[in-house]
mmCIF file of C-alpha atoms in Angstrom:
data_model
loop_
_atom_site.group_PDB
_atom_site.id
_atom_site.type_symbol
_atom_site.label_atom_id
_atom_site.label_comp_id
_atom_site.label_asym_id
_atom_site.label_seq_id
_atom_site.Cartn_x
_atom_site.Cartn_y
_atom_site.Cartn_z
ATOM 1 C CA MET A 1 120.855 -74.591 -29.113
ATOM 2 C CA THR A 2 117.650 -76.303 -30.028
ATOM 3 C CA SER A 3 115.936 -78.319 -27.310
ATOM 4 C CA PHE A 4 113.564 -81.268 -27.866
ATOM 5 C CA SER A 5 110.940 -82.336 -25.476
ATOM 6 C CA ALA A 6 110.005 -86.035 -24.938
ATOM 7 C CA LYS A 7 106.816 -85.380 -26.915
ATOM 8 C CA SER A 8 108.932 -84.471 -29.940
ATOM 9 C CA TYR A 9 110.151 -88.076 -30.096
ATOM 10 C CA ALA A 10 106.856 -89.670 -29.272
ATOM 11 C CA LEU A 11 104.928 -91.750 -31.750
ATOM 12 C CA GLU A 12 101.157 -91.594 -32.429
ATOM 13 C CA PRO A 13 99.217 -94.452 -30.865
ATOM 14 C CA ASN A 14 99.042 -96.283 -34.238
ATOM 15 C CA PRO A 15 101.940 -95.003 -36.290
ATOM 16 C CA ARG A 16 102.416 -96.057 -39.886
ATOM 17 C CA THR A 17 105.418 -98.415 -40.155
ATOM 18 C CA VAL A 18 108.008 -97.470 -42.896
ATOM 19 C CA VAL A 19 110.661 -100.054 -43.773
ATOM 20 C CA PHE A 20 113.704 -98.978 -45.792
ATOM 21 C CA VAL A 21 115.721 -101.650 -47.645
ATOM 22 C CA VAL A 22 119.386 -100.809 -48.181
ATOM 23 C CA TYR A 23 122.453 -102.676 -49.432
ATOM 24 C CA PRO A 24 126.199 -101.804 -49.886
ATOM 25 C CA GLU A 25 126.924 -98.710 -51.952
ATOM 26 C CA ILE A 26 123.492 -97.075 -51.743
ATOM 27 C CA ALA A 27 123.427 -93.353 -52.570
ATOM 28 C CA LEU A 28 123.320 -91.747 -49.187
ATOM 29 C CA LEU A 29 120.997 -88.972 -50.165
ATOM 30 C CA ASP A 30 118.514 -91.486 -51.584
ATOM 31 C CA LEU A 31 118.112 -92.742 -47.977
ATOM 32 C CA THR A 32 118.585 -89.675 -45.914
ATOM 33 C CA GLY A 33 116.296 -87.312 -47.764
ATOM 34 C CA PRO A 34 113.187 -89.372 -47.498
ATOM 35 C CA LEU A 35 114.238 -90.551 -43.978
ATOM 36 C CA GLN A 36 114.376 -86.959 -42.807
ATOM 37 C CA VAL A 37 110.925 -86.258 -44.243
ATOM 38 C CA LEU A 38 109.272 -89.270 -42.825
ATOM 39 C CA PHE A 39 110.905 -89.662 -39.439
ATOM 40 C CA TRP A 40 109.746 -86.204 -38.277
ATOM 41 C CA ALA A 41 106.406 -86.103 -40.225
ATOM 42 C CA ARG A 42 103.239 -85.347 -38.128
ATOM 43 C CA LYS A 43 99.700 -84.261 -38.610
ATOM 44 C CA ASP A 44 100.466 -80.879 -37.240
ATOM 45 C CA PRO A 45 103.432 -79.282 -35.474
ATOM 46 C CA ALA A 46 102.104 -80.050 -32.014
ATOM 47 C CA ALA A 47 101.283 -83.759 -32.731
ATOM 48 C CA ALA A 48 103.387 -86.885 -32.191
ATOM 49 C CA ARG A 49 105.390 -88.441 -35.007
ATOM 50 C CA ALA A 50 103.229 -90.288 -37.551
ATOM 51 C CA TYR A 51 105.699 -92.841 -38.804
ATOM 52 C CA ASP A 52 107.771 -95.599 -37.046
ATOM 53 C CA VAL A 53 110.792 -96.041 -39.315
ATOM 54 C CA ALA A 54 113.134 -99.016 -39.586
ATOM 55 C CA LEU A 55 116.309 -99.518 -41.694
ATOM 56 C CA THR A 56 116.954 -103.045 -42.920
ATOM 57 C CA SER A 57 119.409 -104.969 -45.117
ATOM 58 C CA LEU A 58 119.645 -108.613 -46.098
ATOM 59 C CA HIS A 59 121.777 -109.685 -43.085
ATOM 60 C CA GLY A 60 121.555 -106.644 -40.859
ATOM 61 C CA GLY A 61 124.476 -104.873 -39.286
ATOM 62 C CA ARG A 62 126.452 -101.966 -40.697
ATOM 63 C CA VAL A 63 126.034 -101.322 -44.429
ATOM 64 C CA MET A 64 128.413 -98.812 -46.069
ATOM 65 C CA SER A 65 126.882 -96.165 -48.352
ATOM 66 C CA ASP A 66 128.544 -94.644 -51.368
ATOM 67 C CA THR A 67 130.217 -92.121 -49.064
ATOM 68 C CA LEU A 68 132.146 -92.714 -45.835
ATOM 69 C CA VAL A 69 128.925 -93.164 -43.806
ATOM 70 C CA GLY A 70 127.836 -96.608 -42.620
ATOM 71 C CA ILE A 71 124.186 -97.404 -41.913
ATOM 72 C CA ASP A 72 123.203 -99.571 -38.970
ATOM 73 C CA THR A 73 120.469 -101.922 -40.043
ATOM 74 C CA ASP A 74 118.248 -104.783 -38.830
ATOM 75 C CA PRO A 75 117.937 -108.025 -40.886
ATOM 76 C CA VAL A 76 115.166 -107.868 -43.490
ATOM 77 C CA ALA A 77 113.990 -111.303 -42.135
ATOM 78 C CA ASN A 78 112.966 -109.557 -38.831
ATOM 79 C CA TRP A 79 110.047 -107.936 -40.666
ATOM 80 C CA ILE A 80 108.668 -110.988 -42.424
ATOM 81 C CA GLY A 81 105.147 -111.584 -41.295
ATOM 82 C CA ARG A 82 104.805 -108.135 -39.669
ATOM 83 C CA ASP A 83 102.540 -105.320 -40.725
ATOM 84 C CA ILE A 84 104.278 -102.759 -43.007
ATOM 85 C CA ASP A 85 102.586 -99.650 -44.226
ATOM 86 C CA THR A 86 105.254 -98.520 -46.603
ATOM 87 C CA LEU A 87 108.234 -100.405 -47.950
ATOM 88 C CA ILE A 88 110.959 -98.236 -49.625
ATOM 89 C CA ILE A 89 113.803 -99.674 -51.755
ATOM 90 C CA VAL A 90 116.738 -97.279 -51.703
ATOM 91 C CA GLY A 91 118.850 -96.704 -54.891
ATOM 92 C CA GLY A 92 122.585 -96.297 -55.589
ATOM 93 C CA ASP A 93 125.203 -97.876 -57.789
ATOM 94 C CA GLY A 94 125.336 -100.815 -55.561
ATOM 95 C CA VAL A 95 121.929 -101.997 -56.940
ATOM 96 C CA TYR A 96 123.625 -103.649 -59.854
ATOM 97 C CA GLN A 97 125.416 -106.062 -57.493
ATOM 98 C CA ALA A 98 122.347 -106.355 -55.327
ATOM 99 C CA LEU A 99 120.375 -107.584 -58.262
ATOM 100 C CA LYS A 100 122.612 -110.683 -58.421
ATOM 101 C CA ASP A 101 121.670 -111.787 -54.929
ATOM 102 C CA PRO A 102 118.577 -114.038 -55.296
ATOM 103 C CA ASP A 103 118.059 -114.120 -51.516
ATOM 104 C CA LEU A 104 117.719 -110.312 -51.464
ATOM 105 C CA VAL A 105 115.348 -110.206 -54.394
ATOM 106 C CA THR A 106 113.191 -112.865 -52.722
ATOM 107 C CA GLN A 107 113.151 -111.114 -49.339
ATOM 108 C CA VAL A 108 112.122 -107.872 -51.035
ATOM 109 C CA GLN A 109 109.386 -109.654 -52.934
ATOM 110 C CA VAL A 110 108.050 -111.155 -49.706
ATOM 111 C CA LEU A 111 108.095 -107.831 -47.828
ATOM 112 C CA ALA A 112 106.395 -106.124 -50.692
ATOM 113 C CA GLY A 113 103.644 -108.596 -50.568
ATOM 114 C CA GLN A 114 102.989 -107.650 -46.926
ATOM 115 C CA ALA A 115 103.198 -103.831 -47.419
ATOM 116 C CA HIS A 116 100.253 -101.721 -48.068
ATOM 117 C CA ARG A 117 102.417 -99.373 -50.266
ATOM 118 C CA VAL A 118 105.690 -100.114 -52.023
ATOM 119 C CA CYS A 119 108.197 -97.477 -53.185
ATOM 120 C CA SER A 120 111.623 -97.314 -54.843
ATOM 121 C CA ILE A 121 114.078 -94.396 -55.037
ATOM 122 C CA CYS A 122 116.338 -93.795 -57.922
ATOM 123 C CA SER A 123 117.867 -97.075 -59.196
ATOM 124 C CA GLY A 124 116.088 -98.955 -56.486
ATOM 125 C CA ALA A 125 113.480 -99.439 -59.188
ATOM 126 C CA LEU A 126 115.690 -102.021 -60.797
ATOM 127 C CA LEU A 127 115.697 -104.116 -57.580
ATOM 128 C CA LEU A 128 111.929 -103.642 -57.315
ATOM 129 C CA ALA A 129 111.539 -104.639 -60.974
ATOM 130 C CA ALA A 130 113.466 -107.793 -60.380
ATOM 131 C CA THR A 131 110.694 -108.995 -58.112
ATOM 132 C CA GLY A 132 108.224 -108.682 -61.021
ATOM 133 C CA LEU A 133 106.049 -106.200 -59.129
ATOM 134 C CA LEU A 134 106.621 -103.487 -61.744
ATOM 135 C CA ASN A 135 105.495 -105.624 -64.659
ATOM 136 C CA GLY A 136 102.751 -103.853 -66.582
ATOM 137 C CA ARG A 137 103.115 -100.726 -64.461
ATOM 138 C CA ARG A 138 104.455 -97.267 -65.126
ATOM 139 C CA ALA A 139 107.807 -96.569 -63.439
ATOM 140 C CA VAL A 140 110.613 -94.026 -63.347
ATOM 141 C CA THR A 141 114.193 -94.111 -62.167
ATOM 142 C CA HIS A 142 117.217 -91.838 -62.365
ATOM 143 C CA TRP A 143 117.698 -90.670 -65.889
ATOM 144 C CA ASP A 144 121.083 -92.448 -66.055
ATOM 145 C CA ASP A 145 119.481 -95.782 -65.203
ATOM 146 C CA THR A 146 116.535 -95.560 -67.548
ATOM 147 C CA VAL A 147 118.089 -97.596 -70.350
ATOM 148 C CA ALA A 148 119.129 -100.289 -67.875
ATOM 149 C CA LEU A 149 115.604 -100.530 -66.436
ATOM 150 C CA ARG A 150 114.002 -100.540 -69.824
ATOM 151 C CA THR A 151 116.337 -103.217 -71.371
ATOM 152 C CA SER A 152 116.572 -105.470 -68.397
ATOM 153 C CA PHE A 153 112.785 -105.495 -67.619
ATOM 154 C CA PRO A 154 110.871 -104.940 -70.832
ATOM 155 C CA ASP A 155 107.543 -105.640 -69.203
ATOM 156 C CA VAL A 156 107.874 -102.404 -67.228
ATOM 157 C CA GLU A 157 106.476 -99.150 -68.800
ATOM 158 C CA VAL A 158 109.468 -97.033 -68.142
ATOM 159 C CA GLU A 159 109.059 -93.263 -68.238
ATOM 160 C CA SER A 160 112.089 -91.060 -68.386
ATOM 161 C CA ASN A 161 110.702 -87.626 -67.413
ATOM 162 C CA PRO A 162 108.639 -87.459 -64.135
ATOM 163 C CA ILE A 163 110.277 -87.104 -60.745
ATOM 164 C CA TYR A 164 107.971 -89.672 -59.376
ATOM 165 C CA ILE A 165 105.028 -91.845 -60.423
ATOM 166 C CA LYS A 166 102.300 -93.430 -58.463
ATOM 167 C CA ASP A 167 100.764 -96.519 -60.146
ATOM 168 C CA GLY A 168 98.188 -98.140 -57.846
ATOM 169 C CA HIS A 169 99.951 -98.799 -54.536
ATOM 170 C CA ILE A 170 103.384 -98.698 -56.009
ATOM 171 C CA TRP A 171 105.464 -95.589 -56.230
ATOM 172 C CA THR A 172 108.782 -95.057 -58.058
ATOM 173 C CA SER A 173 110.951 -91.913 -57.976
ATOM 174 C CA ALA A 174 113.775 -90.488 -60.069
ATOM 175 C CA GLY A 175 117.146 -89.918 -58.618
ATOM 176 C CA VAL A 176 118.562 -88.415 -55.372
ATOM 177 C CA THR A 177 116.457 -85.285 -54.369
ATOM 178 C CA ALA A 178 113.385 -86.708 -56.227
ATOM 179 C CA GLY A 179 113.115 -89.236 -53.409
ATOM 180 C CA THR A 180 112.517 -86.382 -50.986
ATOM 181 C CA ASP A 181 109.784 -85.029 -53.301
ATOM 182 C CA MET A 182 108.200 -88.545 -53.269
ATOM 183 C CA ALA A 183 108.356 -88.680 -49.500
ATOM 184 C CA LEU A 184 106.627 -85.330 -49.230
ATOM 185 C CA ALA A 185 103.878 -86.657 -51.512
ATOM 186 C CA LEU A 186 103.536 -89.723 -49.269
ATOM 187 C CA VAL A 187 103.009 -87.426 -46.303
ATOM 188 C CA ALA A 188 100.469 -85.368 -48.312
ATOM 189 C CA GLU A 189 98.537 -88.551 -49.124
ATOM 190 C CA ASP A 190 98.589 -89.823 -45.580
ATOM 191 C CA LEU A 191 98.444 -86.695 -43.463
ATOM 192 C CA GLY A 192 97.228 -83.929 -45.829
ATOM 193 C CA HIS A 193 98.746 -81.214 -47.845
ATOM 194 C CA ASP A 194 99.429 -78.910 -44.898
ATOM 195 C CA ALA A 195 101.592 -81.614 -43.217
ATOM 196 C CA ALA A 196 103.670 -81.885 -46.334
ATOM 197 C CA LEU A 197 104.099 -78.184 -46.551
ATOM 198 C CA ASN A 198 105.221 -78.089 -42.848
ATOM 199 C CA ARG A 199 107.856 -80.617 -43.556
ATOM 200 C CA ALA A 200 109.000 -78.799 -46.713
ATOM 201 C CA ARG A 201 109.222 -75.596 -44.630
ATOM 202 C CA ALA A 202 111.216 -77.401 -41.837
ATOM 203 C CA LEU A 203 113.646 -78.693 -44.495
ATOM 204 C CA VAL A 204 113.975 -75.265 -46.063
ATOM 205 C CA THR A 205 112.767 -76.900 -49.388
ATOM 206 C CA TYR A 206 112.052 -74.543 -52.128
ATOM 207 C CA MET A 207 108.696 -76.020 -52.890
ATOM 208 C CA VAL A 208 106.682 -79.262 -52.846
ATOM 209 C CA ARG A 209 107.156 -80.569 -56.271
ATOM 210 C CA PRO A 210 104.401 -82.571 -57.750
ATOM 211 C CA GLY A 211 105.251 -85.816 -59.528
ATOM 212 C CA GLY A 212 104.742 -84.724 -63.132
ATOM 213 C CA GLN A 213 107.585 -82.282 -62.983
ATOM 214 C CA SER A 214 110.471 -83.191 -65.105
ATOM 215 C CA GLN A 215 113.805 -84.626 -63.819
ATOM 216 C CA PHE A 216 115.262 -82.020 -66.138
ATOM 217 C CA SER A 217 114.272 -78.835 -64.234
ATOM 218 C CA PRO A 218 113.053 -76.158 -66.666
ATOM 219 C CA ALA A 219 114.556 -73.594 -64.300
ATOM 220 C CA LEU A 220 117.943 -75.352 -64.435
ATOM 221 C CA GLU A 221 117.731 -75.686 -68.209
ATOM 222 C CA ARG A 222 117.147 -71.928 -68.406
ATOM 223 C CA GLN A 223 120.121 -71.351 -66.150
ATOM 224 C CA GLN A 224 122.272 -73.586 -68.216
ATOM 225 C CA ALA A 225 121.378 -71.734 -71.394
ATOM 226 C CA ASP A 226 121.692 -68.331 -69.856
ATOM 227 C CA ARG A 227 125.000 -68.896 -68.032
ATOM 228 C CA SER A 228 125.577 -65.209 -67.569
ATOM 229 C CA ALA A 229 122.030 -64.845 -65.967
ATOM 230 C CA ARG A 230 121.312 -62.109 -68.501
ATOM 231 C CA PHE A 231 117.609 -62.856 -68.607
ATOM 232 C CA GLU A 232 117.157 -64.235 -65.096
ATOM 233 C CA PRO A 233 115.438 -61.154 -63.737
ATOM 234 C CA LEU A 234 113.154 -60.989 -66.696
ATOM 235 C CA HIS A 235 112.132 -64.651 -66.261
ATOM 236 C CA ALA A 236 111.418 -64.049 -62.568
ATOM 237 C CA TRP A 237 109.222 -61.105 -63.509
ATOM 238 C CA ILE A 238 107.389 -62.999 -66.195
ATOM 239 C CA SER A 239 106.694 -65.820 -63.662
ATOM 240 C CA GLU A 240 105.140 -63.306 -61.352
ATOM 241 C CA ASN A 241 103.116 -61.610 -64.004
ATOM 242 C CA LEU A 242 101.866 -64.516 -66.293
ATOM 243 C CA SER A 243 98.540 -62.816 -66.912
ATOM 244 C CA ALA A 244 100.125 -59.585 -68.054
ATOM 245 C CA ASP A 245 100.624 -58.485 -71.688
ATOM 246 C CA LEU A 246 103.839 -60.456 -72.468
ATOM 247 C CA ARG A 247 104.088 -59.770 -76.178
ATOM 248 C CA VAL A 248 107.672 -59.368 -77.486
ATOM 249 C CA ASP A 249 107.413 -55.559 -77.816
ATOM 250 C CA ARG A 250 106.451 -55.191 -74.104
ATOM 251 C CA LEU A 251 109.362 -57.512 -73.032
ATOM 252 C CA ALA A 252 111.800 -55.588 -75.170
ATOM 253 C CA GLU A 253 110.588 -52.335 -73.612
ATOM 254 C CA ARG A 254 111.122 -53.853 -70.146
ATOM 255 C CA GLU A 255 114.671 -54.775 -71.154
ATOM 256 C CA ASN A 256 115.243 -51.293 -72.659
ATOM 257 C CA MET A 257 116.062 -52.739 -76.030
ATOM 258 C CA SER A 258 114.645 -52.536 -79.510
ATOM 259 C CA VAL A 259 112.297 -55.405 -80.497
ATOM 260 C CA ARG A 260 114.679 -56.613 -83.068
ATOM 261 C CA SER A 261 117.871 -56.505 -80.787
ATOM 262 C CA PHE A 262 115.830 -58.167 -77.922
ATOM 263 C CA HIS A 263 114.502 -60.945 -80.133
ATOM 264 C CA ARG A 264 117.901 -61.686 -81.608
ATOM 265 C CA LEU A 265 119.705 -61.725 -78.218
ATOM 266 C CA TYR A 266 117.117 -63.759 -76.466
ATOM 267 C CA ALA A 267 116.982 -66.441 -79.172
ATOM 268 C CA LYS A 268 120.738 -66.582 -79.396
ATOM 269 C CA THR A 269 121.033 -66.948 -75.532
ATOM 270 C CA MET A 270 118.060 -69.166 -74.704
ATOM 271 C CA GLY A 271 117.747 -71.219 -77.934
ATOM 272 C CA MET A 272 114.162 -70.245 -78.286
ATOM 273 C CA THR A 273 112.041 -67.199 -79.231
ATOM 274 C CA PRO A 274 110.704 -64.934 -76.541
ATOM 275 C CA ALA A 275 107.198 -66.135 -77.325
ATOM 276 C CA LYS A 276 108.275 -69.763 -76.724
ATOM 277 C CA GLY A 277 110.022 -68.695 -73.518
ATOM 278 C CA VAL A 278 106.813 -67.155 -72.151
ATOM 279 C CA GLU A 279 104.737 -70.193 -73.222
ATOM 280 C CA THR A 280 107.197 -72.512 -71.394
ATOM 281 C CA LEU A 281 106.882 -70.484 -68.208
ATOM 282 C CA ARG A 282 103.043 -70.424 -68.511
ATOM 283 C CA LEU A 283 102.969 -74.203 -69.197
ATOM 284 C CA GLN A 284 105.158 -74.904 -66.130
ATOM 285 C CA ALA A 285 102.893 -72.814 -63.857
ATOM 286 C CA ALA A 286 99.733 -74.485 -65.287
ATOM 287 C CA ARG A 287 101.270 -77.979 -64.584
ATOM 288 C CA ASP A 288 102.104 -77.030 -61.026
ATOM 289 C CA MET A 289 98.519 -75.764 -60.363
ATOM 290 C CA LEU A 290 96.873 -78.821 -62.014
ATOM 291 C CA GLU A 291 98.993 -81.182 -59.939
ATOM 292 C CA SER A 292 98.782 -79.434 -56.554
ATOM 293 C CA SER A 293 95.527 -77.641 -56.467
ATOM 294 C CA SER A 294 91.771 -78.305 -57.025
ATOM 295 C CA ALA A 295 91.351 -75.127 -59.057
ATOM 296 C CA SER A 296 89.180 -75.628 -62.210
ATOM 297 C CA VAL A 297 90.919 -75.944 -65.595
ATOM 298 C CA LYS A 298 89.360 -72.621 -66.625
ATOM 299 C CA THR A 299 90.866 -70.942 -63.449
ATOM 300 C CA VAL A 300 94.267 -72.414 -64.106
ATOM 301 C CA ALA A 301 94.203 -71.217 -67.722
ATOM 302 C CA ALA A 302 93.490 -67.685 -66.481
ATOM 303 C CA ARG A 303 96.083 -67.700 -63.682
ATOM 304 C CA ALA A 304 98.723 -69.101 -66.008
ATOM 305 C CA GLY A 305 98.094 -66.410 -68.528
ATOM 306 C CA PHE A 306 96.701 -68.514 -71.329
ATOM 307 C CA GLY A 307 93.502 -66.453 -71.272
ATOM 308 C CA ASP A 308 91.230 -69.422 -72.082
ATOM 309 C CA GLU A 309 91.025 -73.174 -71.776
ATOM 310 C CA GLU A 310 91.366 -73.747 -75.531
ATOM 311 C CA LYS A 311 94.710 -72.005 -75.757
ATOM 312 C CA MET A 312 95.974 -73.943 -72.747
ATOM 313 C CA ARG A 313 94.651 -77.214 -74.233
ATOM 314 C CA ARG A 314 96.541 -76.694 -77.484
ATOM 315 C CA ALA A 315 99.715 -75.940 -75.562
ATOM 316 C CA PHE A 316 99.395 -79.121 -73.480
ATOM 317 C CA GLN A 317 98.607 -81.241 -76.611
ATOM 318 C CA LYS A 318 101.534 -79.842 -78.455
ATOM 319 C CA HIS A 319 104.122 -80.135 -75.748
ATOM 320 C CA MET A 320 102.821 -83.114 -73.637
ATOM 321 C CA GLY A 321 100.518 -85.008 -75.871
ATOM 322 C CA VAL A 322 97.647 -84.859 -73.281
ATOM 323 C CA SER A 323 94.834 -82.509 -72.385
ATOM 324 C CA PRO A 324 95.068 -80.416 -69.175
ATOM 325 C CA SER A 325 92.293 -82.634 -67.636
ATOM 326 C CA GLY A 326 94.166 -85.804 -68.640
ATOM 327 C CA TYR A 327 97.372 -84.469 -67.174
ATOM 328 C CA ARG A 328 95.665 -83.730 -63.847
ATOM 329 C CA GLN A 329 94.132 -87.259 -63.637
ATOM 330 C CA ARG A 330 97.645 -88.674 -64.139
ATOM 331 C CA PHE A 331 99.679 -86.574 -61.772
ATOM 332 C CA GLN A 332 97.453 -85.005 -59.143
ATOM 333 C CA ILE A 333 98.507 -86.053 -55.716
ATOM 334 C CA GLY A 334 98.020 -84.498 -52.176
ATOM 335 C CA VAL A 335 95.652 -81.781 -53.314
ATOM 336 C CA GLY A 336 95.316 -78.678 -51.228
ATOM 337 C CA PRO A 337 92.834 -75.815 -51.725
#
């Protein structure tokens, strides 16, 4: 059994205050993922907790999530006039009913005006947009709510791909687990990259995903295309050897197949040529490094297997419409070494 000392629950002398806003029928994971990250975050494992967390709703009391779990909350009004470091609007199907409550929209607008940083998770972006705070800003939401956000709030620059976006002091994230990614990025911004990695390790999270990663995971898309996992070991090997000679004849040799048979089977299974598959893996690796490290573009190009900056630049322009440097400026958050 794990034991916790009193120090484990202690707060720093000047903790950052995080206020979550919920309403009936929130998505439970939209709340609990970020809550788990922030509640236990600290500068280092021996330090006290860095965030003082509060759960609020319009009237307070117990609010039911979209599962069997109820959330005990304080009234939003209790926080009016108080210092708030980070305000987080939780998402869920209940947001469409919440949007119809002018009192809730007004209260969120007031709290957002007090907060140093304002965030939304998933469809919580719709409630945040209703306050007008997203007008003229880039924002993202769950892919299933993108059309609703774009049509209901045409002044918002809605993007459908990133898992989270930071525009000034306002952050928005895609659905469900993307809220956890955004929370880890908040920790990286506040406490440093190592603190975010410590939280990711504690949660047994596969990796700290930078915001520019797609809601539609390339790895998941590969798994969906390759349902029998025929090429899963090959893709894992490629990812570990991006700087190696990955021409089709070498890949065919590794698979103990003729070049013609390998090319035909790969294209039929994956819906792309082997060369395109390699380029996709290299591009993803380069994006990860540009977002989460301070390595030079030249170094990233070499590590990702592009060989030189110009080849990587052409790949970025072709697939993403932006240069590697432009991509880094847009998505780099919480940079480590």
